[in-house]
Amino acid sequence: MFTYEMPTKLYFGKGCVAQSVADMAALGKKALIVTGRSSAKRNGSQDAVVAVLESAGLGWVLFDEVEANPSVETVRNGAELGRKEQVDFVIGIGGGSPMDAAKVIALLCTNDLDDEMLFTGPYGAPPLPIVTVPTTSGTGSEVTKISILTNHKAGTKQGVKSPMLYPKLSLADPSFTMGVPEHVTIDTAIDALSHAIEGYMAKDATPVSDVWAEEALRFFGLHLTQLRGTLSYAVREDLMYASTLAGIVISQAGTTLVHGMGYCLTYYRGFSHGRANGLLLPQYMKLMEESMADKAQRVWELLGFAGSDDFEAFMKDLMPDTVTLSEEEIEKFTTIVMKTASVKATSYDVTAGVVARIYAHISK
């Protein structure tokens, strides 16, 4: 038995934002636009959204204070503005950080939650309607029920998860990614790749999520060797398509050990989320070759690799970053990871020894 839920209405393709006037108008009279400080202004996505709002006669107010890996404090500030301005819906424009922040801002506009309840629920009222406009091809947040925040009190990144966080509307226009720098293109593509792989291998994977995962992996296999330099619109479109599909995958099956371990590398060592995942993926796939050999072989077929050693060599060339972890850091990170849901979600008998061994391997 399995379930499938994906209530987000998705527009995909060049110019799709302009097609959403009626959908936007149905959500209310005034929007809170949530972005980072500059990228949405540079790539044209903010102007495109504002043009739709104004053509529909809708008001809007801007909250452009979202940082990378947004904090609990930031989303509380955004919600305060939303309540003050009495907005009817929230639009997140950007990569995963603004979209994740927008979801929780929408939730906090309608719920008075302390820091503990924010991550655990229950939530008494549904959030304001959420619209997402991705401008990178990585997180898949435009189609998920998950928001990841930095929780300084817990000393790591944590997830807010509820079916209520599915966006009502998502507008995925690959043209907004044309100016994304090379290192961000690589980081976000590997983040999305990890979503497809982890969701495919997860204990909660379903026949339906596997279909989307294999389709995403097929498109990643076409372009993993083309992530450097200037990318054509056609490649950017394929990467966003694969990223969105991978988002649908994790909205059904969740993420696993790679994400649980990667959060520590991001929070304590400053690695971007995608780069942290990239450091960990090869060793994770070695575990999967043991526990899920058939699926692991299918991953290699779709991506065009001979196996985990071949994949690891490719990743070291694509992401030559290194990290040196002390024994104390490995012990600390392992303790944090073993308390997370990512351990039980992984199709492997994950012990503290397994986690510590992977951290030690990438620290070589």
Coordinates of N, CA, C and O in Angstrom, one line a residue, residues 35 80 89 97 138 196 228 241 303 311 320 330:
T35 N 12.1 37.2 -1.0 CA 13.2 37.0 -1.8 C 14.5 37.2 -1.0 O 14.5 37.6 0.1
E80 N 6.1 38.8 10.7 CA 5.7 40.0 11.3 C 5.3 41.1 10.3 O 4.2 41.7 10.4
F89 N -1.6 36.3 0.6 CA -0.8 35.1 0.2 C 0.6 35.5 0.1 O 1.0 36.7 0.2
S97 N 16.4 28.8 -0.4 CA 16.2 29.6 0.8 C 15.0 30.5 0.8 O 14.2 30.5 1.7
G138 N 17.7 23.1 -8.2 CA 18.3 22.4 -7.1 C 17.4 21.8 -6.1 O 17.2 20.6 -5.9
A196 N 17.0 12.9 -6.1 CA 16.5 11.8 -6.9 C 17.1 10.5 -6.4 O 16.3 9.5 -6.3
R228 N 29.7 22.8 -16.4 CA 30.7 23.9 -16.4 C 30.5 24.8 -17.6 O 30.0 24.3 -18.6
Y241 N 13.8 20.9 -15.1 CA 12.8 19.8 -15.2 C 13.2 18.6 -14.3 O 12.4 18.1 -13.5
L303 N 22.7 7.2 -15.1 CA 23.7 8.3 -15.0 C 24.9 8.1 -15.9 O 25.6 9.0 -16.2
F311 N 31.8 6.9 -10.1 CA 31.1 8.1 -9.7 C 31.9 8.9 -8.8 O 31.9 10.2 -8.9
P320 N 36.2 19.5 -6.3 CA 37.5 19.1 -5.7 C 37.7 19.6 -4.3 O 38.8 19.5 -3.8
I330 N 34.1 14.7 14.2 CA 33.4 13.5 13.7 C 32.5 12.9 14.8 O 31.3 12.6 14.5

